[in-house]
mmCIF file of C-alpha atoms in Angstrom:
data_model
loop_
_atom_site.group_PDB
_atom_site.id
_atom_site.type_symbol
_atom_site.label_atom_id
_atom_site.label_comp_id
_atom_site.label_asym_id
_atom_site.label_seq_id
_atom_site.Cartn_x
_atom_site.Cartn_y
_atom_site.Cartn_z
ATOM 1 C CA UNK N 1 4.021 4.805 -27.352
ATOM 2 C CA UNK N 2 7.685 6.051 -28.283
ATOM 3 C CA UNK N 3 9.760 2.720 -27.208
ATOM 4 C CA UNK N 4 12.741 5.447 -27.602
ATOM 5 C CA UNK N 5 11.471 6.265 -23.646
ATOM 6 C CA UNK N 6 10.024 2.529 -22.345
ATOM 7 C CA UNK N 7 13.302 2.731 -20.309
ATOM 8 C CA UNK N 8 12.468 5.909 -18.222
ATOM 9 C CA UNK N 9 8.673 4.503 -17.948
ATOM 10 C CA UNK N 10 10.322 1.055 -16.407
ATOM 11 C CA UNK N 11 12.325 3.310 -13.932
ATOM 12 C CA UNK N 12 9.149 5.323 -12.987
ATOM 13 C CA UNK N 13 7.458 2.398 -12.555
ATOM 14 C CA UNK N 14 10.339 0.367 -10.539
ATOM 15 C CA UNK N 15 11.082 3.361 -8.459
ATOM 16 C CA UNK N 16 7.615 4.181 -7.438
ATOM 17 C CA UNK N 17 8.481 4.029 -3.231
ATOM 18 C CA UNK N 18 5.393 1.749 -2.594
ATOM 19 C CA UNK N 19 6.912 -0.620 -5.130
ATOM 20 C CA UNK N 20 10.184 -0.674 -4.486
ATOM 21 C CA UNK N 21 9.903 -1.172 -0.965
ATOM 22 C CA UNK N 22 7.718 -4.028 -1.114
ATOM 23 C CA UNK N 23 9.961 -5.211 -3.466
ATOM 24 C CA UNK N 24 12.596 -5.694 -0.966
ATOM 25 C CA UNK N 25 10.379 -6.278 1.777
ATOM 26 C CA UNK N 26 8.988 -9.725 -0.577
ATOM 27 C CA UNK N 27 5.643 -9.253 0.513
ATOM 28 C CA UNK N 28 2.244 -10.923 -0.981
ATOM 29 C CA UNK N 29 1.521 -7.449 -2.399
ATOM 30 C CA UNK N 30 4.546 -8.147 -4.736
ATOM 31 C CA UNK N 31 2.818 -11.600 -6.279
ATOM 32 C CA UNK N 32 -0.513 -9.739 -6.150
ATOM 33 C CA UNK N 33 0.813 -7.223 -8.587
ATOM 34 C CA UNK N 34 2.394 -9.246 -10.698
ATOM 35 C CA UNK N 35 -0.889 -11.260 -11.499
ATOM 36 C CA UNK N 36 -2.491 -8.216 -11.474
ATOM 37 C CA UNK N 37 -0.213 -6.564 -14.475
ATOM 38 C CA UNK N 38 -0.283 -9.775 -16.549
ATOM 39 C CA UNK N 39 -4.190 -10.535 -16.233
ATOM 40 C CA UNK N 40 -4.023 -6.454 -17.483
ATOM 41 C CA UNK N 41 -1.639 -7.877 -20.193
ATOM 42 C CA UNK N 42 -3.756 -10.738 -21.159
ATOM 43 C CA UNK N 43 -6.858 -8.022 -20.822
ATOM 44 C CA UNK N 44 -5.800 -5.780 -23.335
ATOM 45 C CA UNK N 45 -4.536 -8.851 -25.635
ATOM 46 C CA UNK N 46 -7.892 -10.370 -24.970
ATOM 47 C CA UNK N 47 -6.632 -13.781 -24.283
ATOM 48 C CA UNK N 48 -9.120 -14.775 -22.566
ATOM 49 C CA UNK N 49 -8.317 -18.614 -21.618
ATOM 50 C CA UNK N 50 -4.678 -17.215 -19.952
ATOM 51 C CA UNK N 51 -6.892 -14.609 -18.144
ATOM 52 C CA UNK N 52 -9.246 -17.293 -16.780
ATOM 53 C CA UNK N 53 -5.826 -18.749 -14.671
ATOM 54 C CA UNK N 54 -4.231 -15.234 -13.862
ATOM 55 C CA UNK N 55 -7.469 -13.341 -11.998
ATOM 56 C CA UNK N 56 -7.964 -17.426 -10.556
ATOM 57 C CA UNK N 57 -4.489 -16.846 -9.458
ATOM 58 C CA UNK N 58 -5.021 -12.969 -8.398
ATOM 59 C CA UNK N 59 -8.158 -14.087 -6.597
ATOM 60 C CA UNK N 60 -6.504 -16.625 -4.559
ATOM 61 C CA UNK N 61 -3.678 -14.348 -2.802
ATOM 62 C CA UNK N 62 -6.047 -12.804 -0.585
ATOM 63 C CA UNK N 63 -9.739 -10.612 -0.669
ATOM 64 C CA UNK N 64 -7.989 -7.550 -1.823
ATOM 65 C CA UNK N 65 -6.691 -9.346 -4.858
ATOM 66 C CA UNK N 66 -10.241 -10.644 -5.686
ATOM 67 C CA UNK N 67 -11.512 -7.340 -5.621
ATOM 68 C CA UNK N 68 -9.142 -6.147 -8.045
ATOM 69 C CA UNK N 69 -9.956 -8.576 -10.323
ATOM 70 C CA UNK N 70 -13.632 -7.637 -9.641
ATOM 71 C CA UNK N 71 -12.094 -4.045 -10.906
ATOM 72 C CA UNK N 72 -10.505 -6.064 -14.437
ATOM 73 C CA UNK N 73 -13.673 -7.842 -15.037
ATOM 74 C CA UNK N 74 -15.703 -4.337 -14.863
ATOM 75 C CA UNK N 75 -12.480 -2.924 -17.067
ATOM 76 C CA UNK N 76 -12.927 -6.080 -18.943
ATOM 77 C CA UNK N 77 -16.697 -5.386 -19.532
ATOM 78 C CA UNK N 78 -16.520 -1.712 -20.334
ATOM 79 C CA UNK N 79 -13.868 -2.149 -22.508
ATOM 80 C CA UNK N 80 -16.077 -4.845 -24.557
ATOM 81 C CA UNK N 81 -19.390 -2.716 -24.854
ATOM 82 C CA UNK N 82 -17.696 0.048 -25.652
ATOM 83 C CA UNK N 83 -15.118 -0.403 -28.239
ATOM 84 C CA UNK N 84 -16.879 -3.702 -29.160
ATOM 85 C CA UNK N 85 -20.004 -1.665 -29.490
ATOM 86 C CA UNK N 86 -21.792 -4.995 -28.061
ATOM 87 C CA UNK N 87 -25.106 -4.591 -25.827
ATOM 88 C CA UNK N 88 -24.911 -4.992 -21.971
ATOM 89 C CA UNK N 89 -25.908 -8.929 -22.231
ATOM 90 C CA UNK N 90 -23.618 -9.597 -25.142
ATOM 91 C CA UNK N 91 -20.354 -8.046 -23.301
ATOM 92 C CA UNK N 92 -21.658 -9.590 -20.351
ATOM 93 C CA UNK N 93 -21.440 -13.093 -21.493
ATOM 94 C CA UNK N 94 -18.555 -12.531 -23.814
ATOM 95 C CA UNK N 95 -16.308 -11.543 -20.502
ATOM 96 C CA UNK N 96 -18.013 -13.681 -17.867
ATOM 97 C CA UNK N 97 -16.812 -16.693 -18.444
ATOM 98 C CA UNK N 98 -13.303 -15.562 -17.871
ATOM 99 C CA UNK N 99 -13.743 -14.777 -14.037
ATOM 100 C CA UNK N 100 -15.738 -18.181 -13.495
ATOM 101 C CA UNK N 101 -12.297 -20.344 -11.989
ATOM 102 C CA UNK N 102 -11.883 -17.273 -9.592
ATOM 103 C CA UNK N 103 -15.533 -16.641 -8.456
ATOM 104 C CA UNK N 104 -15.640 -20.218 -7.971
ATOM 105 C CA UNK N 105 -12.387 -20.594 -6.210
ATOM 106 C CA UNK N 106 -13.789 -17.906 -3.485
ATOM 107 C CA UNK N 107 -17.171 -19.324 -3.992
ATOM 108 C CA UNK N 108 -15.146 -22.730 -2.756
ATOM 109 C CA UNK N 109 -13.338 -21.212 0.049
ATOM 110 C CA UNK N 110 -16.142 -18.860 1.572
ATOM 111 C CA UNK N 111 -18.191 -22.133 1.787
ATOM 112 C CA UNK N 112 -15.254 -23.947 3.366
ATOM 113 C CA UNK N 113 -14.796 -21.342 5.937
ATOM 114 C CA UNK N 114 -18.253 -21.400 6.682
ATOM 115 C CA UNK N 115 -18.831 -25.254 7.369
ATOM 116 C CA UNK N 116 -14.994 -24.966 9.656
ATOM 117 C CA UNK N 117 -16.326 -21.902 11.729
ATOM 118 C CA UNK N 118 -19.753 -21.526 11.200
ATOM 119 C CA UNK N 119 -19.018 -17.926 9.580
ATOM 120 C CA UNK N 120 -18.641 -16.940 5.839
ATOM 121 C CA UNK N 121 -16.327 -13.782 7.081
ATOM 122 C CA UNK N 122 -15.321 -12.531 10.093
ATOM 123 C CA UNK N 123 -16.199 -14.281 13.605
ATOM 124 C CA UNK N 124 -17.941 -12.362 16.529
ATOM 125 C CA UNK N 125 -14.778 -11.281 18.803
ATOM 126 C CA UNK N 126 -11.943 -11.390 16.012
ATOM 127 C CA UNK N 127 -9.035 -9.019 16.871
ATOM 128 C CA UNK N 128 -9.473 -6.549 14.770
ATOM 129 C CA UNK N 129 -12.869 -6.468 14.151
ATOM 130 C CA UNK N 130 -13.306 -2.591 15.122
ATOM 131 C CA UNK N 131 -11.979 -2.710 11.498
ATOM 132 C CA UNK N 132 -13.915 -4.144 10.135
ATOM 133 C CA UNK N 133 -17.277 -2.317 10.957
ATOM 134 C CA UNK N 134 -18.905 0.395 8.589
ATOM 135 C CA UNK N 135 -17.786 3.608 9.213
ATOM 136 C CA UNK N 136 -19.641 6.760 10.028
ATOM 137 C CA UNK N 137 -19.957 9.830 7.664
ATOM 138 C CA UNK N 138 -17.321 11.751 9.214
ATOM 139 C CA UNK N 139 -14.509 8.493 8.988
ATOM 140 C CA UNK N 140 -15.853 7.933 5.114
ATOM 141 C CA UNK N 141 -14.626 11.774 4.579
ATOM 142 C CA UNK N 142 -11.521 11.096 6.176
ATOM 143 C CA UNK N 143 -11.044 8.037 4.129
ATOM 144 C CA UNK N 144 -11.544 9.737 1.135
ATOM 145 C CA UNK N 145 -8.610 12.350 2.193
ATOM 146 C CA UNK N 146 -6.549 9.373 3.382
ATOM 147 C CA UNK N 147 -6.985 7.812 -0.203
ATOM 148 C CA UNK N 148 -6.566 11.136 -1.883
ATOM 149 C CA UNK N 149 -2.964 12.346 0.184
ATOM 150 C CA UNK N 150 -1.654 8.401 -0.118
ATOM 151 C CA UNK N 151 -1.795 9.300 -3.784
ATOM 152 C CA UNK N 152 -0.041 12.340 -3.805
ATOM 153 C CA UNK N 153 2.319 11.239 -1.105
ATOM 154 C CA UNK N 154 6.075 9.711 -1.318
ATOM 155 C CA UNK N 155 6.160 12.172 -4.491
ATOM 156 C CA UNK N 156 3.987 10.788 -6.578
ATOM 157 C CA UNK N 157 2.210 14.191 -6.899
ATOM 158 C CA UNK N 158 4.519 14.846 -9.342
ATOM 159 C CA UNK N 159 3.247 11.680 -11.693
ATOM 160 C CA UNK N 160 -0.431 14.295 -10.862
ATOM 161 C CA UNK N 161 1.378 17.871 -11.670
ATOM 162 C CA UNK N 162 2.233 16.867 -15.341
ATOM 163 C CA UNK N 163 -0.921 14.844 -15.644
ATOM 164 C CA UNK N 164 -2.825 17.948 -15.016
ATOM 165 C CA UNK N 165 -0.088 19.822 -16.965
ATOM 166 C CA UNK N 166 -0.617 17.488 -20.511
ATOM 167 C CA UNK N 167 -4.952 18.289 -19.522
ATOM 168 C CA UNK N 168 -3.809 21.822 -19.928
ATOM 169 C CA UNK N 169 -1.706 21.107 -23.051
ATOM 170 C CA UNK N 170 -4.385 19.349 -24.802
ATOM 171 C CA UNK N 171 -7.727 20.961 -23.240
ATOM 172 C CA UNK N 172 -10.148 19.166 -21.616
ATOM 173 C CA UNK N 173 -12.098 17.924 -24.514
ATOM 174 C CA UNK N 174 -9.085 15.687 -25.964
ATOM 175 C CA UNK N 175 -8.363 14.726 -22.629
ATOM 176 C CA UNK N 176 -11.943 12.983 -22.534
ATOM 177 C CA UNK N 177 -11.760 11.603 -25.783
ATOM 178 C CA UNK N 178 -8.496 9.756 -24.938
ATOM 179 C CA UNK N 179 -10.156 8.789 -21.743
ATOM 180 C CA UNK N 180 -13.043 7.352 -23.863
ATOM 181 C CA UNK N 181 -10.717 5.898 -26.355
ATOM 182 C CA UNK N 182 -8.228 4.310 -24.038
ATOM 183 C CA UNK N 183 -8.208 1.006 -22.925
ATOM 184 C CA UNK N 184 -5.741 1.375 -19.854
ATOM 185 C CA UNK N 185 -8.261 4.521 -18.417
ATOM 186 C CA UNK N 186 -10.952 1.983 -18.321
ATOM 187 C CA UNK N 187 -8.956 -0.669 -16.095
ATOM 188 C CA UNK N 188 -7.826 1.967 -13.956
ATOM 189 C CA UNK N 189 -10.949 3.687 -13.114
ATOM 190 C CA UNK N 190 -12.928 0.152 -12.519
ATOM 191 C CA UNK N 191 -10.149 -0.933 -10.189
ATOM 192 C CA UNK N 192 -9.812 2.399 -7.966
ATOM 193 C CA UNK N 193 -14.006 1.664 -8.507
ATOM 194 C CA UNK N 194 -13.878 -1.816 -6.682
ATOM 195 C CA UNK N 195 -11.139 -0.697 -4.054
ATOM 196 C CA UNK N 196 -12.961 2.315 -2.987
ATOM 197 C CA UNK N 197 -16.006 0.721 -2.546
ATOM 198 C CA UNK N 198 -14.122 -1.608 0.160
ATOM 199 C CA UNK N 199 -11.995 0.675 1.617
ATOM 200 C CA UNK N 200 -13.768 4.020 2.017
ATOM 201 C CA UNK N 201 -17.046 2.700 3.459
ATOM 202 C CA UNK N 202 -15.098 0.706 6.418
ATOM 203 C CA UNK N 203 -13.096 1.676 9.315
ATOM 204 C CA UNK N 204 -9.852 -0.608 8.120
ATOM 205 C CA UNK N 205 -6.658 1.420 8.137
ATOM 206 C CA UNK N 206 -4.993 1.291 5.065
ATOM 207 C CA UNK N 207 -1.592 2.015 3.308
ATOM 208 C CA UNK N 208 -0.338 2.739 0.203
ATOM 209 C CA UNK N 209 0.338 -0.400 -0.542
ATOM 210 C CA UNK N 210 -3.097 -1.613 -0.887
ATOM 211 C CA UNK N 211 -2.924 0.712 -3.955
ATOM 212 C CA UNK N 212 0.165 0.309 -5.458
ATOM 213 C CA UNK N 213 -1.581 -1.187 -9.292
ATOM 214 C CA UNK N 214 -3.513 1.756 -9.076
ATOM 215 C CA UNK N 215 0.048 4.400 -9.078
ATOM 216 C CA UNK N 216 1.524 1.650 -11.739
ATOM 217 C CA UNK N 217 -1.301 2.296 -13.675
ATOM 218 C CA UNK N 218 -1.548 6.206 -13.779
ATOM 219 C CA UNK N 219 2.336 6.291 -14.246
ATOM 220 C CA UNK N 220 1.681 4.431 -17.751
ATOM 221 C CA UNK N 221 -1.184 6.985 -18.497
ATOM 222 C CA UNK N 222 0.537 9.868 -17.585
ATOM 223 C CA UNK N 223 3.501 8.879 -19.591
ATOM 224 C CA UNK N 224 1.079 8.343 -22.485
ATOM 225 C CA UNK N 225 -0.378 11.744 -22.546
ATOM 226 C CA UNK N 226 3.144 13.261 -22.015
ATOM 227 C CA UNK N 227 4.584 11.500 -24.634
ATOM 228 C CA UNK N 228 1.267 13.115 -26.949
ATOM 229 C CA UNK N 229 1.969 16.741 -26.195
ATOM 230 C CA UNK N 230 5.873 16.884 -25.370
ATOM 231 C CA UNK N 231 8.235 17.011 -28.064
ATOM 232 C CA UNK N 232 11.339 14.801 -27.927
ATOM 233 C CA UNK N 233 13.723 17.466 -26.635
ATOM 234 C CA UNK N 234 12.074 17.779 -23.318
ATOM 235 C CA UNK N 235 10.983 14.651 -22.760
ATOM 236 C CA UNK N 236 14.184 13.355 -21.442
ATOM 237 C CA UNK N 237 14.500 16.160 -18.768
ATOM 238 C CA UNK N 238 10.847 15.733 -18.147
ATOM 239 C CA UNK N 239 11.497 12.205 -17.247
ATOM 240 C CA UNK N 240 14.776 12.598 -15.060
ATOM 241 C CA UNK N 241 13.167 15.481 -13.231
ATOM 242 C CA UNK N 242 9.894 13.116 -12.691
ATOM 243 C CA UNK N 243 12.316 10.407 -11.220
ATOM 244 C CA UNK N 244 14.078 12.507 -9.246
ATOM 245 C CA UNK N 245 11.093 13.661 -7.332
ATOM 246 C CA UNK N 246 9.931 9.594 -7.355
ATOM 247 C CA UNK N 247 13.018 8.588 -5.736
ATOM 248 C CA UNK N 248 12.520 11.573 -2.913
ATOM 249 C CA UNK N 249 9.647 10.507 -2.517
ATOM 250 C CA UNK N 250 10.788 7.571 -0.176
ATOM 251 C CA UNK N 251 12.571 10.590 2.317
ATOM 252 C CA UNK N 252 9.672 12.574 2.814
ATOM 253 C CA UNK N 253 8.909 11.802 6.173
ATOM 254 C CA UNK N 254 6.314 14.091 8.621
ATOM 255 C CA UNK N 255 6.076 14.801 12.478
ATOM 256 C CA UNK N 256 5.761 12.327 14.707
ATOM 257 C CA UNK N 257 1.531 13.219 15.241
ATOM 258 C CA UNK N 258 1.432 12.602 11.286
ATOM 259 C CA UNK N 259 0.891 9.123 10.239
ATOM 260 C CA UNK N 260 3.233 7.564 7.725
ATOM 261 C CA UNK N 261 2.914 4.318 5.582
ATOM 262 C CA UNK N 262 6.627 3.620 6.530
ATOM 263 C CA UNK N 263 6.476 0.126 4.884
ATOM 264 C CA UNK N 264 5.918 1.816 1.522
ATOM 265 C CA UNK N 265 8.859 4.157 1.626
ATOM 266 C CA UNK N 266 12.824 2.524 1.873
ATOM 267 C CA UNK N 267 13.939 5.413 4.200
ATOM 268 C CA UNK N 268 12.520 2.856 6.866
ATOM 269 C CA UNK N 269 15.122 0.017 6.234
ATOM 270 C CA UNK N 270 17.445 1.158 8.909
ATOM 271 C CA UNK N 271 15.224 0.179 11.516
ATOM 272 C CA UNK N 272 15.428 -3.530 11.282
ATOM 273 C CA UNK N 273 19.660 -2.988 12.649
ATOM 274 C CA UNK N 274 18.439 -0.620 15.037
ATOM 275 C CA UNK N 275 16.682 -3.101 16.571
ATOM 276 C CA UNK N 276 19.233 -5.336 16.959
ATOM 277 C CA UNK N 277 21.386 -3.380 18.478
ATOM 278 C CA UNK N 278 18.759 -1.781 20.961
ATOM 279 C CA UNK N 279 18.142 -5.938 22.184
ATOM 280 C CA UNK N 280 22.097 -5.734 22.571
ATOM 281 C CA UNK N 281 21.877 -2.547 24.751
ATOM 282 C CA UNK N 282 18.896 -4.265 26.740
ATOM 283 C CA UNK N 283 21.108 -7.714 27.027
ATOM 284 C CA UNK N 284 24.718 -5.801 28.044
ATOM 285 C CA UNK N 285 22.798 -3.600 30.682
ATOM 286 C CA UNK N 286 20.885 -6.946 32.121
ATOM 287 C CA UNK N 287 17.545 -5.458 30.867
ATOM 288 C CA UNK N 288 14.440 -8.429 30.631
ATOM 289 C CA UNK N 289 13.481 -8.401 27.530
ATOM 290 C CA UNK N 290 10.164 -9.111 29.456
ATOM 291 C CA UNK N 291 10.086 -5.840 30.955
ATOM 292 C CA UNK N 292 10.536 -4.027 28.035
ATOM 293 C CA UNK N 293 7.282 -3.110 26.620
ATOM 294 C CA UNK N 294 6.545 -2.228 22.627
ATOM 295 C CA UNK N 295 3.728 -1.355 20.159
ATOM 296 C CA UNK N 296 3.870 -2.787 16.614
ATOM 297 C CA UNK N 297 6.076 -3.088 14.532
ATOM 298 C CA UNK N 298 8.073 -4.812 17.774
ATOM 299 C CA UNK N 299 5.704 -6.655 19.520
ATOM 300 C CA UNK N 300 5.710 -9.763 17.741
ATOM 301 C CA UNK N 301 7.909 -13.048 19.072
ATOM 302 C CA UNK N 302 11.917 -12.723 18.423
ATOM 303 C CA UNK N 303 10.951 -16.212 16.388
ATOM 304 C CA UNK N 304 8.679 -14.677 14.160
ATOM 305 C CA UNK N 305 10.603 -11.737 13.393
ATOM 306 C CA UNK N 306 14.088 -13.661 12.955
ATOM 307 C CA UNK N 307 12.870 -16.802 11.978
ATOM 308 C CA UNK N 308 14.595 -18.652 14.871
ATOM 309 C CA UNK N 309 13.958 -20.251 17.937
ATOM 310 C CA UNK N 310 14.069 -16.846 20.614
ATOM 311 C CA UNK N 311 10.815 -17.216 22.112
ATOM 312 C CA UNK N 312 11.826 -13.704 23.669
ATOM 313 C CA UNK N 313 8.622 -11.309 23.004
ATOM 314 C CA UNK N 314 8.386 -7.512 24.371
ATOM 315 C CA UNK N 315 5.627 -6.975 27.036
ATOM 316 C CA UNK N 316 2.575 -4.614 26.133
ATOM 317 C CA UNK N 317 2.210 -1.003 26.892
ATOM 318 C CA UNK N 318 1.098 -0.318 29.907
ATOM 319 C CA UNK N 319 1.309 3.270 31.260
ATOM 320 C CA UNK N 320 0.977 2.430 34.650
ATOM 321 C CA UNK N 321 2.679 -0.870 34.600
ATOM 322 C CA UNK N 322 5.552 -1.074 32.132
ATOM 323 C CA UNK N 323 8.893 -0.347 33.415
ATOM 324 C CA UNK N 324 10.563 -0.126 29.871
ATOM 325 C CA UNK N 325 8.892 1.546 26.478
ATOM 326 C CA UNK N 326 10.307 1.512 23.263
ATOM 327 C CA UNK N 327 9.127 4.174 21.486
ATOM 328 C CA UNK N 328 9.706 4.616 17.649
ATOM 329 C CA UNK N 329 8.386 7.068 14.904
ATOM 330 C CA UNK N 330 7.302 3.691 13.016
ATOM 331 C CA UNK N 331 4.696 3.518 15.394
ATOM 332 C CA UNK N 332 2.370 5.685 14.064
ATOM 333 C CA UNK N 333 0.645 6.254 17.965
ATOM 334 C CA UNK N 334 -2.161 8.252 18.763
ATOM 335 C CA UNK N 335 -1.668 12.488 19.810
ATOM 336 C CA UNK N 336 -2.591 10.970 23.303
ATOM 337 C CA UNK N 337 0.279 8.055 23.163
ATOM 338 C CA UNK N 338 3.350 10.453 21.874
ATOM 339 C CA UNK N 339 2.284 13.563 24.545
ATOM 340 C CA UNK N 340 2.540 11.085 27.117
ATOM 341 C CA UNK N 341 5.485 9.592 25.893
ATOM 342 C CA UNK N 342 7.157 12.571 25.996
ATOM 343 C CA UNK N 343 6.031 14.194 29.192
ATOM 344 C CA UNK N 344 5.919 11.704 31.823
ATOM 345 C CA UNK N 345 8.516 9.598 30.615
ATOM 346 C CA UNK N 346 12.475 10.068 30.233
ATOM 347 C CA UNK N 347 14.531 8.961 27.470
ATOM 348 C CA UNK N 348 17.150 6.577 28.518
ATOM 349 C CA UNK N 349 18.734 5.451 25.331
ATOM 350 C CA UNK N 350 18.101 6.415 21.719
ATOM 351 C CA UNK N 351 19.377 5.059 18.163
ATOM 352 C CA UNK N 352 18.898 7.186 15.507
ATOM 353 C CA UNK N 353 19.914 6.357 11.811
ATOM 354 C CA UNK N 354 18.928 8.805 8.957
ATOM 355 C CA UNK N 355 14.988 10.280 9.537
ATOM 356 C CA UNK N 356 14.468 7.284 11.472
ATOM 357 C CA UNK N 357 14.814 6.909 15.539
ATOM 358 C CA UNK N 358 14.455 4.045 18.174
ATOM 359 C CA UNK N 359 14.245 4.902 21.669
ATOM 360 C CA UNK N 360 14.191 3.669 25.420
ATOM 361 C CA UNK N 361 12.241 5.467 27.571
ATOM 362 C CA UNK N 362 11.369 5.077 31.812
ATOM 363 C CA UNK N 363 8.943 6.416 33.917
ATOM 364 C CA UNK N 364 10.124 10.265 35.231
ATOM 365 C CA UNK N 365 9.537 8.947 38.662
ATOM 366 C CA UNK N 366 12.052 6.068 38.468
ATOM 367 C CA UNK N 367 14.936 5.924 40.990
#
């Protein structure tokens, strides 16, 4: 690759919204990528004694990081038989022993959980254990739309325009051969392999930033083919126009009946003030706290969300019961929630900073 552009690539890469925003957010999806890229590194340098301690590190931060090293050991494999030209067995136990510190790691702790609750996985009752079920045919379609509009969201379908673009440029038959020549292909389809196969069978929710490796990886391809059928000239404006688009990415923000993975886009950063100063509102106008009720991402202890010693918490929604609701467009409610919101319910007080709005609401009937 031209290291004339590696600086653009770094941008796309650091701007990508799911990224960035984690980024400043400090989250375990952060540390998870970061063993992620350098067991990739170690991967494609085939160091395989360094690899052994990044996937056992990977594995360790939680199930979704073992199942992307599941992906890198498939990668790891394919990438063995095939450019190694080595039979199934002979990859097989040339990359095996590399993933044997993490399988035994979880090996270690699913047996530990067991003998502590009696279950390797979930127990009977757990929280959020509607899911954690399999889903039906008609939620595995809708996962599979989820998956594919999370990847063209926050304006990454422009990373997919001038992929499709270079497959046009160079026809379909080079495309394949540099997908069956290219290392970095093979990682990327065995990982969106291993994180399809436990997210699209199950009814779990999930956001964009269970897949943010995945939209590291296809910026790096993408670059790759651009940077094949692009001559300098227009690479540069190619690039800016890309991270433009990137950047916008984090601002593109639907109706309120259209869920959003607002923790992978930075237009949601305003919210954390707002909510101070709502709790101010509710404290000058002698407003419980207690009587307030909230949905997530509010209804979690004062402590746990300042790190101090408020024990304060917001109340649960109740319809019939609650005399306050805080209502925000980070709550990604139900159609049902936000028409009832809206009809039997009058707004009392409302914050609003760029696309994003917090807002009091009572019941129509209150005197």
């Amino acid at each position: 690759m031209n290291t004339k552009y590696t600086p653009y690539i770094f941008l796309l890469v650091l701007l990508e919204p799911a990224l960035s925003t984690q980024l400043i957010l400090i989250s375990p999806d952060i540390i998870m990528c970061f063993f992620a890229l350098w067991s990739i590194n170690l991967l494609l340098e085939n160091k395989r004694g360094w690899l052994a301690l990044s996937t056992l590190c990977l594995g360790m931060i939680s199930i979704r990081g073992f199942v992307v090293s599941a992906g890198l050991g498939l990668g790891y494999w394919l990438i063995v038989k095939v450019f190694g030209q080595k039979s199934f067995k002979a990859a097989f136990c040339y990359v095996f022993p590399a993933f044997i510190p993490v399988l035994l790691a979880m090996g270690i702790w699913f047996l530990y959980r067991k003998l502590e609750t009696g279950y390797f996985m979930y127990q009977p009752g757990f929280a959020y254990m509607q899911h954690r079920e399999l889903a039906s045919l008609n939620q595995v379609i809708k996962n599979i739309l989820s998956l594919a509009m999370g990847m063209l969201d926050s304006g990454r379908i422009i990373i997919w325009i001038f992929l499709f673009i270079t497959i046009l440029k160079m026809g379909i038959k080079n495309f394949i051969h540099y997908i069956t020549s290219s290392p970095l292909c093979f990682i990327y389809l065995s990982i969106l392999f291993t994180i399809s196969l436990v997210t699209i069978p199950v009814t779990n929710p999930f956001g964009n930033r269970y897949f943010i490796i995945l939209y590291i990886l296809l910026t790096l391809i993408t670059s790759q083919l651009l940077l094949q059928v692009y001559k300098t000239k227009k690479m540069q404006i190619i690039f800016i126009g890309m991270l433009l688009v990137l950047f916008s990415g984090n601002f593109w923000v639907y109706s309120e009946k259209k869920s959003k993975s607002w923790d992978s886009i930075l237009c949601h950063l305003p919210f954390y003030s707002m909510r101070q100063e709502m709790i101010i509102y509710l404290e000058n106008h002698n407003i419980n706290i207690s009587d307030v009720s909230a949905s997530f991402p509010l209804s979690a202890s004062f402590s746990d969300l300042d790190i101090n010693e408020d024990k304060r918490q917001f109340s649960t929604v109740d319809w019939d019961k609650s005399k306050y609701i805080l209502y925000s467009n980070l709550y990604n409610w139900n159609d049902e929630s936000i028409d009832t919101i809206h009809t039997k319910w009058k707004l009392q007080k409302e914050l609003k900073r760029g696309l994003i709005f917090l807002r009091l609401y009572v019941p129509l009937d209150k005197k």
